CSV table of C-alpha atoms and ligand atoms in Angstrom, one decimal:
chain,number,residue,atom,x,y,z
A,1357,MET,CA,-0.5,21.9,-8.1
A,1358,ARG,CA,1.5,22.2,-11.1
A,1359,ARG,CA,3.2,25.4,-12.1
A,1360,VAL,CA,1.8,27.0,-15.2
A,1361,ALA,CA,4.3,27.3,-17.9
A,1362,SER,CA,5.4,30.6,-19.5
A,1363,GLY,CA,5.0,29.0,-22.9
A,1364,GLY,CA,7.7,28.1,-25.5
A,1365,ASN,CA,9.9,25.2,-25.6
A,1366,VAL,CA,12.9,24.6,-23.3
A,1367,PRO,CA,16.2,24.8,-25.0
A,1368,GLY,CA,17.4,21.4,-25.9
A,1369,VAL,CA,13.9,20.0,-26.4
A,1370,THR,CA,13.3,19.7,-30.2
A,1371,ARG,CA,10.2,21.3,-31.5
A,1372,LEU,CA,9.0,18.5,-33.8
A,1373,PRO,CA,7.4,19.1,-37.1
A,1374,PHE,CA,3.9,17.8,-36.3
A,1375,ILE,CA,3.7,20.2,-33.3
A,1376,ARG,CA,2.0,23.2,-34.9
A,1377,PRO,CA,-0.6,25.3,-33.5
A,1378,VAL,CA,-4.2,24.0,-33.9
A,1379,SER,CA,-7.3,25.8,-33.5
A,1380,VAL,CA,-9.4,25.2,-30.3
A,1381,VAL,CA,-12.1,23.5,-32.1
A,1382,GLY,CA,-9.5,21.3,-33.8
A,1383,ALA,CA,-10.8,21.9,-37.3
A,1384,LEU,CA,-7.6,21.0,-39.1
A,1385,ALA,CA,-9.2,20.0,-42.4
A,1386,ALA,CA,-6.8,18.4,-44.9
A,1387,GLY,CA,-5.5,21.3,-47.3
A,1388,ALA,CA,-6.7,24.0,-45.0
A,1389,LEU,CA,-3.7,23.8,-42.8
A,1390,ALA,CA,-1.9,26.9,-43.8
A,1391,LEU,CA,-5.0,28.8,-43.6
A,1392,THR,CA,-6.3,27.8,-40.3
A,1393,VAL,CA,-7.1,31.1,-38.5
A,1394,LEU,CA,-5.9,30.9,-34.9
A,1395,PRO,CA,-8.0,32.2,-32.0
A,1396,ALA,CA,-6.7,35.4,-30.4
A,1397,VAL,CA,-6.2,33.2,-27.3
A,1398,ALA,CA,-2.9,31.5,-27.4
A,1399,VAL,CA,-2.8,27.7,-27.7
A,1400,ASP,CA,0.7,26.7,-26.7
A,1401,PRO,CA,2.4,23.5,-26.7
A,1402,GLY,CA,2.9,22.2,-23.1
A,1403,THR,CA,6.6,21.8,-22.2
A,1404,THR,CA,8.9,20.0,-20.0
A,1405,GLY,CA,9.4,20.8,-16.4
A,1406,ALA,CA,11.3,23.4,-14.3
A,1407,ASP,CA,12.9,21.5,-11.4
A,1408,THR,CA,16.3,23.0,-10.6
A,1409,LEU,CA,18.0,19.6,-10.4
A,1410,PHE,CA,16.1,17.6,-12.8
A,1411,PRO,CA,14.8,20.1,-15.6
A,1412,THR,CA,13.6,17.3,-17.9
A,1413,SER,CA,11.6,15.6,-15.4
A,1414,GLY,CA,7.9,16.9,-14.8
A,1415,ASN,CA,5.9,19.0,-17.5
A,1416,SER,CA,4.0,22.1,-17.8
A,1417,GLY,CA,0.5,22.9,-18.9
A,1418,TYR,CA,-1.6,20.3,-17.0
A,1419,ASP,CA,-2.2,18.9,-13.6
A,1420,VAL,CA,-2.6,15.3,-13.2
A,1421,LYS,CA,-5.6,14.0,-11.1
A,1422,ARG,CA,-5.2,10.3,-11.4
A,1423,TYR,CA,-3.2,7.5,-12.9
A,1424,ASP,CA,-4.7,4.1,-13.7
A,1425,VAL,CA,-1.7,2.0,-14.5
A,1426,ASP,CA,-2.4,-1.6,-16.0
A,1427,LEU,CA,0.8,-3.8,-16.2
A,1428,ASP,CA,1.2,-7.3,-17.4
A,1429,TYR,CA,4.8,-8.6,-16.5
A,1430,THR,CA,6.6,-11.9,-17.2
A,1431,PRO,CA,9.5,-12.3,-14.8
A,1432,ALA,CA,11.3,-15.2,-16.9
A,1433,SER,CA,11.7,-12.8,-20.0
A,1434,ASN,CA,11.5,-9.3,-18.1
A,1435,GLN,CA,8.8,-8.2,-20.4
A,1436,LEU,CA,6.2,-5.5,-19.6
A,1437,ALA,CA,3.0,-4.9,-21.5
A,1438,ALA,CA,1.2,-1.9,-20.2
A,1439,VAL,CA,-1.6,0.6,-20.6
A,1440,THR,CA,-1.8,3.5,-18.5
A,1441,THR,CA,-4.6,6.2,-18.5
A,1442,VAL,CA,-3.6,9.7,-17.3
A,1443,THR,CA,-6.5,11.9,-16.3
A,1444,ALA,CA,-5.5,15.6,-16.2
A,1445,VAL,CA,-6.8,19.0,-16.1
A,1446,ALA,CA,-5.1,21.6,-18.6
A,1447,THR,CA,-4.0,24.6,-16.8
A,1448,LYS,CA,-3.8,26.4,-20.3
A,1449,ALA,CA,-5.1,25.8,-23.7
A,1450,LEU,CA,-2.8,23.0,-25.1
A,1451,SER,CA,-2.0,22.1,-28.7
A,1452,SER,CA,0.4,19.4,-27.4
A,1453,PHE,CA,1.9,18.2,-24.1
A,1454,HIS,CA,4.7,16.0,-22.7
A,1455,LEU,CA,4.7,13.0,-20.5
A,1456,ASP,CA,7.9,11.6,-19.1
A,1457,LEU,CA,8.6,8.0,-20.3
A,1458,GLU,CA,12.1,6.4,-20.4
A,1459,GLY,CA,12.6,3.5,-22.8
A,1460,LEU,CA,9.8,1.0,-23.8
A,1461,ASP,CA,8.1,1.0,-27.1
A,1462,VAL,CA,4.7,3.0,-27.5
A,1463,SER,CA,2.4,1.6,-29.8
A,1464,ASP,CA,-0.7,3.9,-29.5
A,1465,VAL,CA,-1.8,7.1,-27.7
A,1466,GLU,CA,-5.4,8.1,-27.4
A,1467,VAL,CA,-6.5,11.6,-26.1
A,1468,GLY,CA,-10.4,11.9,-25.2
A,1469,GLY,CA,-11.0,8.7,-27.1
A,1470,GLN,CA,-9.3,9.8,-30.4
A,1471,THR,CA,-6.0,8.7,-31.8
A,1472,ALA,CA,-3.3,11.3,-31.0
A,1473,GLU,CA,0.1,11.7,-32.9
A,1474,PHE,CA,3.1,11.3,-30.7
A,1475,SER,CA,6.8,11.2,-30.8
A,1476,ARG,CA,9.9,10.5,-28.6
A,1477,ASP,CA,12.8,12.8,-27.6
A,1478,GLY,CA,15.0,11.2,-25.0
A,1479,SER,CA,12.6,10.7,-21.9
A,1480,GLU,CA,9.9,13.0,-23.3
A,1481,LEU,CA,6.8,11.5,-24.9
A,1482,ILE,CA,5.4,14.3,-26.8
A,1483,ILE,CA,1.6,14.0,-27.6
A,1484,ALA,CA,-0.3,16.1,-30.2
A,1485,PRO,CA,-4.0,15.3,-29.7
A,1486,ALA,CA,-6.4,15.6,-32.6
A,1487,ALA,CA,-8.0,18.5,-31.2
A,1488,ALA,CA,-6.6,21.1,-28.9
A,1489,ILE,CA,-7.4,21.0,-25.3
A,1490,ALA,CA,-9.1,24.0,-23.8
A,1491,LYS,CA,-7.9,25.6,-20.5
A,1492,GLY,CA,-9.6,24.0,-17.6
A,1493,ALA,CA,-10.7,20.8,-19.4
A,1494,THR,CA,-10.2,17.5,-17.9
A,1495,PHE,CA,-8.8,15.1,-20.5
A,1496,ARG,CA,-7.8,11.4,-20.4
A,1497,THR,CA,-4.7,10.2,-22.3
A,1498,VAL,CA,-4.4,6.4,-22.8
A,1499,VAL,CA,-0.9,5.2,-23.6
A,1500,THR,CA,-0.4,1.7,-24.6
A,1501,TYR,CA,3.3,0.6,-24.4
A,1502,GLY,CA,5.8,-2.3,-23.5
A,1503,GLY,CA,9.1,-4.0,-24.0
A,1504,THR,CA,12.0,-4.4,-21.7
A,1505,PRO,CA,11.7,-1.7,-19.0
A,1506,SER,CA,14.9,0.2,-18.0
A,1507,VAL,CA,17.1,0.2,-15.0
A,1508,HIS,CA,17.8,3.9,-14.6
A,1509,THR,CA,21.3,4.8,-13.2
A,1510,ASP,CA,21.4,7.9,-11.1
A,1511,PRO,CA,24.0,10.7,-11.1
A,1512,ASP,CA,25.4,9.3,-7.8
A,1513,GLY,CA,25.6,5.6,-9.4
A,1514,SER,CA,22.6,3.9,-7.8
A,1515,ASP,CA,20.0,2.1,-9.6
A,1516,GLU,CA,16.3,2.7,-9.8
A,1517,GLY,CA,13.6,2.4,-12.4
A,1518,TRP,CA,12.5,-1.3,-13.1
A,1519,VAL,CA,15.0,-3.4,-11.4
A,1520,PRO,CA,14.9,-7.3,-11.7
A,1521,THR,CA,15.4,-9.2,-8.5
A,1522,SER,CA,18.7,-11.2,-7.8
A,1523,SER,CA,16.8,-14.5,-7.7
A,1524,GLY,CA,15.1,-13.8,-11.0
A,1525,ASP,CA,11.6,-14.3,-9.4
A,1526,GLY,CA,10.5,-10.9,-10.4
A,1527,ALA,CA,11.3,-7.1,-10.2
A,1528,VAL,CA,10.9,-4.1,-8.1
A,1529,ALA,CA,10.0,-0.6,-9.4
A,1530,LEU,CA,11.6,2.3,-7.5
A,1531,GLY,CA,11.4,5.9,-8.6
A,1532,GLU,CA,13.5,8.3,-6.5
A,1533,PRO,CA,14.3,10.8,-8.0
A,1534,VAL,CA,13.2,10.0,-11.7
A,1535,GLY,CA,12.9,6.2,-11.9
A,1536,THR,CA,9.2,6.0,-12.4
A,1537,ALA,CA,9.4,7.2,-16.0
A,1538,ALA,CA,10.7,3.6,-16.6
A,1539,TRP,CA,7.1,2.3,-16.1
A,1540,ILE,CA,4.6,5.0,-16.0
A,1541,PRO,CA,4.2,7.7,-18.7
A,1542,SER,CA,3.8,10.6,-16.2
A,1543,ASP,CA,4.3,14.1,-15.1
A,1544,ASN,CA,7.3,12.9,-13.1
A,1545,THR,CA,7.9,15.6,-10.7
A,1546,PRO,CA,6.9,15.5,-6.8
A,1547,SER,CA,5.0,18.7,-7.2
A,1548,ASP,CA,2.2,17.2,-9.3
A,1549,LYS,CA,0.5,14.5,-6.9
A,1550,ALA,CA,-2.4,12.4,-8.2
A,1551,LYS,CA,-4.3,9.4,-7.2
A,1552,LEU,CA,-3.0,6.1,-8.3
A,1553,ALA,CA,-4.7,2.8,-9.1
A,1554,VAL,CA,-1.9,0.0,-10.2
A,1555,THR,CA,-3.0,-3.5,-11.5
A,1556,ILE,CA,-0.3,-6.0,-12.2
A,1557,THR,CA,-1.0,-9.4,-13.9
A,1558,VAL,CA,1.8,-11.9,-13.3
A,1559,PRO,CA,2.1,-15.7,-13.8
A,1560,ASN,CA,0.3,-17.9,-11.2
A,1561,GLY,CA,2.7,-18.4,-8.1
A,1562,THR,CA,4.1,-14.9,-8.5
A,1563,GLN,CA,2.7,-12.1,-6.3
A,1564,ALA,CA,2.6,-8.4,-7.0
A,1565,ILE,CA,2.7,-5.6,-4.2
A,1566,SER,CA,2.1,-1.9,-4.7
A,1567,ASN,CA,1.1,1.1,-2.8
A,1568,GLY,CA,-2.0,1.7,-0.7
A,1569,ARG,CA,-4.7,-1.2,-0.4
A,1570,LEU,CA,-5.1,-4.5,-2.1
A,1571,VAL,CA,-8.6,-4.0,-3.9
A,1572,SER,CA,-8.8,-7.5,-5.5
A,1573,ARG,CA,-6.9,-10.6,-6.7
A,1574,THR,CA,-8.4,-12.3,-9.6
A,1575,LYS,CA,-7.6,-15.3,-11.9
A,1576,VAL,CA,-6.9,-14.2,-15.7
A,1577,GLY,CA,-7.3,-17.5,-17.6
A,1578,ASP,CA,-5.6,-20.5,-16.3
A,1579,THR,CA,-2.1,-19.2,-15.9
A,1580,ARG,CA,-2.1,-15.7,-14.6
A,1581,THR,CA,-3.3,-13.6,-11.7
A,1582,ARG,CA,-4.2,-10.0,-11.6
A,1583,TYR,CA,-3.4,-7.9,-8.4
A,1584,ALA,CA,-5.2,-4.6,-8.1
A,1585,TRP,CA,-4.0,-1.9,-5.7
A,1586,ARG,CA,-5.2,1.4,-4.9
A,1587,SER,CA,-3.9,4.7,-3.3
A,1588,ASP,CA,-6.7,7.2,-2.5
A,1589,ALA,CA,-4.4,9.8,-1.1
A,1590,PRO,CA,-2.6,11.6,-3.7
A,1591,ILE,CA,1.0,10.4,-4.3
A,1592,SER,CA,4.1,11.9,-5.9
A,1593,THR,CA,5.2,9.7,-8.9
A,1594,TYR,CA,8.6,8.9,-7.3
A,1595,LEU,CA,6.8,7.3,-4.4
A,1596,ALA,CA,5.0,4.7,-6.5
A,1597,MET,CA,6.3,1.1,-6.2
A,1598,VAL,CA,5.6,-2.2,-7.5
A,1599,ALA,CA,7.4,-5.5,-6.1
A,1600,ILE,CA,6.8,-8.7,-8.0
A,1601,GLY,CA,8.1,-12.0,-6.6
A,1602,ARG,CA,7.4,-14.6,-4.0
A,1603,PHE,CA,6.4,-13.0,-0.6
A,1604,SER,CA,5.2,-14.0,2.8
A,1605,ILE,CA,2.4,-11.5,3.4
A,1606,THR,CA,1.3,-10.6,6.9
A,1607,ARG,CA,-1.6,-8.3,7.9
A,1608,ASP,CA,-2.1,-6.3,11.1
A,1609,THR,CA,-4.1,-3.3,12.1
A,1610,TYR,CA,-2.8,-0.2,14.2
A,1611,ARG,CA,-5.1,2.2,15.9
A,1612,SER,CA,-4.1,5.7,15.2
A,1613,VAL,CA,-3.8,8.6,17.7
A,1614,ASP,CA,-7.0,10.0,16.2
A,1615,GLY,CA,-8.8,6.7,16.4
A,1616,ARG,CA,-8.5,5.4,12.7
A,1617,ARG,CA,-8.0,1.7,12.0
A,1618,ILE,CA,-4.9,1.7,9.8
A,1619,ARG,CA,-4.3,-1.4,7.7
A,1620,ILE,CA,-0.9,-2.9,7.9
A,1621,LEU,CA,0.2,-5.1,5.1
A,1622,ASN,CA,3.9,-6.4,5.0
A,1623,ALA,CA,5.4,-8.4,2.2
A,1624,VAL,CA,8.8,-10.1,2.9
A,1625,ASP,CA,10.6,-12.0,0.1
A,1626,THR,CA,10.5,-15.7,0.9
A,1627,ALA,CA,14.3,-15.9,0.0
A,1628,ASN,CA,14.7,-13.7,3.1
A,1629,GLY,CA,13.1,-16.3,5.4
A,1630,GLY,CA,9.6,-14.4,5.0
A,1631,SER,CA,9.9,-12.4,8.0
A,1632,SER,CA,11.7,-9.2,9.3
A,1633,ALA,CA,11.9,-8.6,13.0
A,1634,ALA,CA,12.3,-4.8,12.4
A,1635,ILE,CA,9.2,-4.5,10.2
A,1636,ASP,CA,7.2,-6.4,12.9
A,1637,LYS,CA,7.9,-3.4,15.2
A,1638,LEU,CA,6.1,-1.0,12.7
A,1639,PRO,CA,3.1,-0.5,15.2
A,1640,ALA,CA,5.6,0.7,18.0
A,1641,VAL,CA,7.3,3.0,15.4
A,1642,LEU,CA,4.1,4.4,14.3
A,1643,LYS,CA,3.0,5.1,17.8
A,1644,ALA,CA,6.3,6.8,18.6
A,1645,GLU,CA,6.1,8.9,15.5
A,1646,GLU,CA,2.5,9.9,16.0
A,1647,GLY,CA,3.5,11.2,19.3
A,1648,TRP,CA,6.2,13.4,17.8
A,1649,PHE,CA,4.6,14.4,14.6
A,1650,GLY,CA,0.7,13.9,14.9
A,1651,PRO,CA,-1.6,11.5,13.3
A,1652,TYR,CA,-0.2,9.1,10.6
A,1653,PRO,CA,-1.3,10.7,7.3
A,1654,PHE,CA,-2.5,7.5,5.4
A,1655,ALA,CA,-5.0,4.8,5.9
A,1656,ASP,CA,-2.3,2.0,5.0
A,1657,ALA,CA,1.1,1.0,6.2
A,1658,GLY,CA,3.5,-1.7,5.9
A,1659,GLY,CA,6.8,-2.6,4.2
A,1660,VAL,CA,8.1,-4.7,1.5
A,1661,VAL,CA,11.4,-6.6,1.5
A,1662,ASP,CA,12.7,-7.7,-1.8
A,1663,ASP,CA,15.8,-9.3,-3.1
A,1664,ALA,CA,16.9,-6.3,-5.3
A,1665,ALA,CA,20.5,-5.3,-4.7
A,1666,VAL,CA,20.0,-1.5,-5.1
A,1667,GLY,CA,21.9,-0.6,-1.7
A,1668,TYR,CA,19.2,1.6,-0.2
A,1669,ALA,CA,15.6,1.8,1.3
A,1670,LEU,CA,13.0,3.9,0.0
A,1671,GLU,CA,9.9,5.5,1.5
A,1672,THR,CA,7.5,4.3,-1.1
A,1673,GLN,CA,4.2,5.7,0.0
A,1674,THR,CA,2.3,3.6,2.7
A,1675,ARG,CA,4.7,0.8,2.0
A,1676,PRO,CA,8.4,1.4,2.1
A,1677,PHE,CA,10.9,-0.8,0.3
A,1678,TYR,CA,13.7,-2.6,1.9
A,1679,PRO,CA,16.5,-4.3,0.0
A,1680,THR,CA,17.8,-7.7,0.5
A,1681,ASP,CA,18.3,-8.8,4.1
A,1682,GLY,CA,15.7,-6.5,5.4
A,1683,PRO,CA,15.9,-3.3,7.4
A,1684,SER,CA,17.4,-2.4,10.6
A,1685,LEU,CA,15.0,-0.9,13.0
A,1686,GLY,CA,16.6,2.6,12.5
A,1687,THR,CA,15.8,2.2,8.7
A,1688,VAL,CA,12.3,1.5,9.5
A,1689,VAL,CA,12.1,4.6,11.8
A,1690,HIS,CA,13.6,6.5,9.0
A,1691,GLU,CA,11.3,5.4,6.2
A,1692,THR,CA,8.2,5.6,8.4
A,1693,ALA,CA,8.9,9.3,9.4
A,1694,HIS,CA,9.0,9.9,5.6
A,1695,GLN,CA,5.5,9.2,5.5
A,1696,TRP,CA,4.9,12.6,7.3
A,1697,PHE,CA,7.9,14.2,5.8
A,1698,GLY,CA,8.3,13.6,2.0
A,1699,ASP,CA,5.2,11.4,1.2
A,1700,SER,CA,2.4,13.6,2.9
A,1701,VAL,CA,4.2,16.9,3.1
A,1702,SER,CA,6.1,16.7,-0.3
A,1703,LEU,CA,8.7,18.7,-2.1
A,1704,THR,CA,7.9,21.1,-5.0
A,1705,ASP,CA,11.5,21.1,-6.2
A,1706,TRP,CA,14.2,18.5,-5.4
A,1707,HIS,CA,16.5,21.3,-4.2
A,1708,ASP,CA,14.6,21.3,-0.9
A,1709,ILE,CA,15.4,17.6,-0.3
A,1710,TRP,CA,16.6,18.3,3.2
A,1711,LEU,CA,12.9,18.8,4.2
A,1712,ASN,CA,12.7,14.9,3.5
A,1713,GLU,CA,15.9,13.7,4.6
A,1714,GLY,CA,16.9,15.9,7.5
A,1715,PHE,CA,13.6,15.2,9.1
A,1716,ALA,CA,13.8,11.4,8.7
A,1717,THR,CA,17.3,11.4,10.1
A,1718,TYR,CA,16.1,13.4,13.0
A,1719,ALA,CA,13.3,10.8,13.6
A,1720,GLU,CA,16.1,8.3,14.0
A,1721,TRP,CA,17.7,10.4,16.6
A,1722,LEU,CA,14.6,10.8,18.4
A,1723,TRP,CA,13.9,7.2,18.5
A,1724,SER,CA,17.5,6.2,19.7
A,1725,GLY,CA,17.2,9.1,22.4
A,1726,SER,CA,14.0,7.4,23.6
A,1727,HIS,CA,15.3,3.8,23.4
A,1728,GLY,CA,18.6,4.0,25.4
A,1729,GLY,CA,20.8,5.3,22.5
A,1730,LEU,CA,22.2,8.8,21.8
A,1731,THR,CA,19.7,11.6,22.4
A,1732,PRO,CA,19.3,14.3,19.6
A,1733,ALA,CA,21.5,16.6,21.5
A,1734,GLN,CA,24.2,13.8,22.0
A,1735,HIS,CA,24.1,13.2,18.3
A,1736,PHE,CA,24.5,16.9,17.6
A,1737,THR,CA,27.6,17.2,19.9
A,1738,ARG,CA,29.2,14.2,18.2
A,1739,LEU,CA,28.6,15.4,14.6
A,1740,TYR,CA,29.3,18.9,15.3
A,1741,ALA,CA,32.8,17.9,16.5
A,1742,THR,CA,33.5,16.8,12.8
A,1743,PRO,CA,36.4,19.1,11.5
A,1744,ALA,CA,35.3,21.9,9.2
A,1745,SER,CA,37.2,20.2,6.3
A,1746,SER,CA,34.6,17.2,6.6
A,1747,GLY,CA,32.3,16.3,3.7
A,1748,LEU,CA,29.6,16.8,6.2
A,1749,TRP,CA,29.8,20.6,5.8
A,1750,SER,CA,30.1,21.0,2.0
A,1751,PRO,CA,28.4,21.5,-0.3
A,1752,ALA,CA,25.5,22.9,1.8
A,1753,PRO,CA,22.1,21.1,2.0
A,1754,ARG,CA,20.2,23.7,-0.2
A,1755,THR,CA,22.9,25.0,-2.5
A,1756,PHE,CA,24.5,22.1,-4.0
A,1757,THR,CA,24.2,22.0,-7.8
A,1758,ASP,CA,25.2,18.5,-8.7
A,1759,ALA,CA,22.3,16.1,-8.5
A,1760,ALA,CA,25.0,13.3,-7.3
A,1761,ASP,CA,24.7,15.2,-4.1
A,1762,LEU,CA,21.0,14.7,-3.4
A,1763,PHE,CA,21.5,11.9,-0.9
A,1764,GLY,CA,24.9,13.1,0.4
A,1765,SER,CA,25.9,13.6,4.0
A,1766,PRO,CA,25.1,17.3,4.3
A,1767,VAL,CA,21.5,16.7,3.3
A,1768,TYR,CA,20.9,14.0,5.8
A,1769,ASN,CA,23.2,14.8,8.7
A,1770,ARG,CA,23.6,18.5,8.4
A,1771,GLY,CA,19.9,18.7,7.7
A,1772,ALA,CA,19.1,16.9,11.0
A,1773,LEU,CA,21.8,19.1,12.8
A,1774,THR,CA,19.9,22.1,11.5
A,1775,LEU,CA,16.7,20.8,13.3
A,1776,GLN,CA,18.5,20.2,16.5
A,1777,ALA,CA,20.1,23.6,16.3
A,1778,LEU,CA,16.5,25.0,15.8
A,1779,ARG,CA,15.2,23.1,18.7
A,1780,GLU,CA,18.0,24.5,20.8
A,1781,LYS,CA,17.3,28.0,19.4
A,1782,ILE,CA,13.5,28.1,19.9
A,1783,GLY,CA,12.9,25.5,22.7
A,1784,THR,CA,11.6,22.0,22.8
A,1785,ARG,CA,7.9,23.0,23.0
A,1786,ASP,CA,7.9,25.3,20.2
A,1787,PHE,CA,10.1,23.1,18.0
A,1788,PHE,CA,7.5,20.1,18.2
A,1789,THR,CA,4.8,22.7,17.6
A,1790,VAL,CA,6.5,23.5,14.3
A,1791,LEU,CA,7.0,20.0,13.3
A,1792,ARG,CA,3.3,19.1,14.1
A,1793,THR,CA,1.9,22.1,12.5
A,1794,TRP,CA,4.0,21.5,9.4
A,1795,ALA,CA,2.7,18.0,9.0
A,1796,ARG,CA,-0.9,19.2,9.7
A,1797,MET,CA,-1.1,22.2,7.5
A,1798,HIS,CA,0.5,20.7,4.4
A,1799,ARG,CA,-0.9,17.2,4.8
A,1800,HIS,CA,-1.0,15.7,1.1
A,1801,GLY,CA,0.2,19.0,-0.1
A,1802,ASN,CA,3.5,20.4,-1.6
A,1803,VAL,CA,6.0,23.0,0.1
A,1804,ARG,CA,9.1,24.9,-0.3
A,1805,ASN,CA,11.7,25.8,2.2
A,1806,ALA,CA,10.7,29.4,2.6
A,1807,GLN,CA,7.4,28.1,3.9
A,1808,PHE,CA,9.2,26.2,6.7
A,1809,VAL,CA,11.2,29.2,7.6
A,1810,LYS,CA,8.1,31.4,7.9
A,1811,LEU,CA,6.3,28.9,10.0
A,1812,ALA,CA,9.3,28.4,12.5
A,1813,GLU,CA,9.3,32.3,12.7
A,1814,LYS,CA,5.6,32.5,13.3
A,1815,VAL,CA,5.6,29.9,16.0
A,1816,SER,CA,8.7,31.1,17.9
A,1817,GLY,CA,8.2,34.9,17.3
A,1818,ARG,CA,11.8,35.2,16.1
A,1819,ARG,CA,13.5,36.1,12.9
A,1820,LEU,CA,15.2,32.9,11.7
A,1821,ASP,CA,16.2,33.8,8.0
A,1822,ARG,CA,19.8,34.2,9.0
A,1823,PHE,CA,19.8,31.1,11.2
A,1824,PHE,CA,18.5,28.9,8.3
A,1825,HIS,CA,20.8,30.6,5.7
A,1826,VAL,CA,23.9,29.8,7.8
A,1827,TRP,CA,22.6,26.2,8.4
A,1828,LEU,CA,21.4,25.4,4.9
A,1829,GLU,CA,22.9,27.5,2.3
A,1830,VAL,CA,26.5,28.4,3.3
A,1831,PRO,CA,29.2,25.6,2.4
A,1832,ARG,CA,31.1,25.8,5.6
A,1833,LYS,CA,30.6,24.7,9.2
A,1834,PRO,CA,28.1,27.0,10.9
A,1835,GLN,CA,29.8,28.9,13.8
A,1836,GLY,CA,28.1,30.8,16.6
A,1837,TYR,CA,24.6,30.0,15.4
B,3109,LIG,N1,15.4,8.5,-0.1
B,3109,LIG,C1,16.0,7.2,0.6
B,3109,LIG,C2,16.0,7.4,2.0
B,3109,LIG,O1,16.6,8.0,2.6
B,3109,LIG,C3,17.3,6.9,0.1
B,3109,LIG,C4,17.7,6.8,-1.3
B,3109,LIG,C5,16.9,6.7,-2.5
B,3109,LIG,C6,19.0,6.8,-1.7
B,3109,LIG,N2,17.7,6.6,-3.5
B,3109,LIG,C7,19.0,6.7,-3.2
B,3109,LIG,C8,20.2,6.9,-1.0
B,3109,LIG,C9,20.2,6.6,-3.9
B,3109,LIG,C10,21.4,6.6,-1.8
B,3109,LIG,C11,21.4,6.5,-3.1
B,3109,LIG,O2,15.2,6.6,2.7
B,3110,ZN,ZN1,15.3,9.0,3.7
């Protein structure tokens, strides 16, 4: 659910001349412009978002229900031609609103079937529909756009967005934290989840993989093939993924702990030999994680290995992405754990990233402990011995202010240490009750850190605010916890 804006523009976002108040009935007759009488109810422009680390990512004034993304991609020239339909509900009366879109040329925008005015300001696509949108109304925005998509470089120097593969056979679209704006005009924040349908038309002989299930594969003329994918569970935009190239595709099924048949689809780049021993172990990983965290939250699972040299794996929903050479088993354990923590139970603000990475790292410790490696308690002892001057302890996992620290050691390792310290404090039984209740209560929802603290307090019957403060918010090695 989106936050509702307080109204007014965020400093730094230019108010463009065409963005003027329009009446709710949209009666902006030529010549009557200056005399248009506004209704007493405010009709505000929607604005950009309010994330503490990525303030221009995400928008206010509406709640997206669904994205229909229609892509046509030619690897040889790295050219994208796209039409995206965004179906949203206005959370207030809107004279204009923003979508996030980085690069590409927009040729047309329609809202409710009528041509709309639009302008660009950095990665904001600002849309003024012909008629204002009433609060509570469902409205459809169709954006036609294309060109050479951007590789987005993050504050920490890593690449995301639309990344062509090393072999030149295609590209992969990756979006954490903000790269999805390179290919979907969107409310690009984890807090606005929506359904997603992606179709990708590519030259014959090239395949296209995305999230969820493959609905159809159809010929388009003599030279192109269209792949249609669908995610029925809501998805945060940063977890949307497309991988285009040549893959060896394998399918399997997995029977979940609550009796559902989960469809597994793996796609491994043929340049990688077309197989990955670690990905083949996915059923065993799902089984172990269901034992710790409760039922797998989606109907689809799998993985994609592609030769994009980004240097990281990503928990793209239902189908994590693994870079060139394929993952280790530990990485599969990590990205699969994110399906519960991050993908199903999602952040509201990037500041709470430890709720993703601390948990996925802890899952790796649980796996190693049950497969002949270090137990979580042993991981704790080893890491806790790190000197107080180590970069593990500072900045603290929740109080860093530089977005370059989003994927730093404190978030991952001090985050996982926090969970082991919690386990030692409240006991193993209550600890797993907390994890499973968290996954169940907030399935397909959005959370904030304070809700986790409250749940742990409720399950254990103890006050834990000071404990979590010391572990997550003080930029020093915790002592005497
Ligand atoms: N969230 C990813 C994971 O832990 C990692 C990730 C995404 C990352 N983007 C990154 C790590 C950039 C380092 C740099 O599974
Ligand atoms: Zn992770």
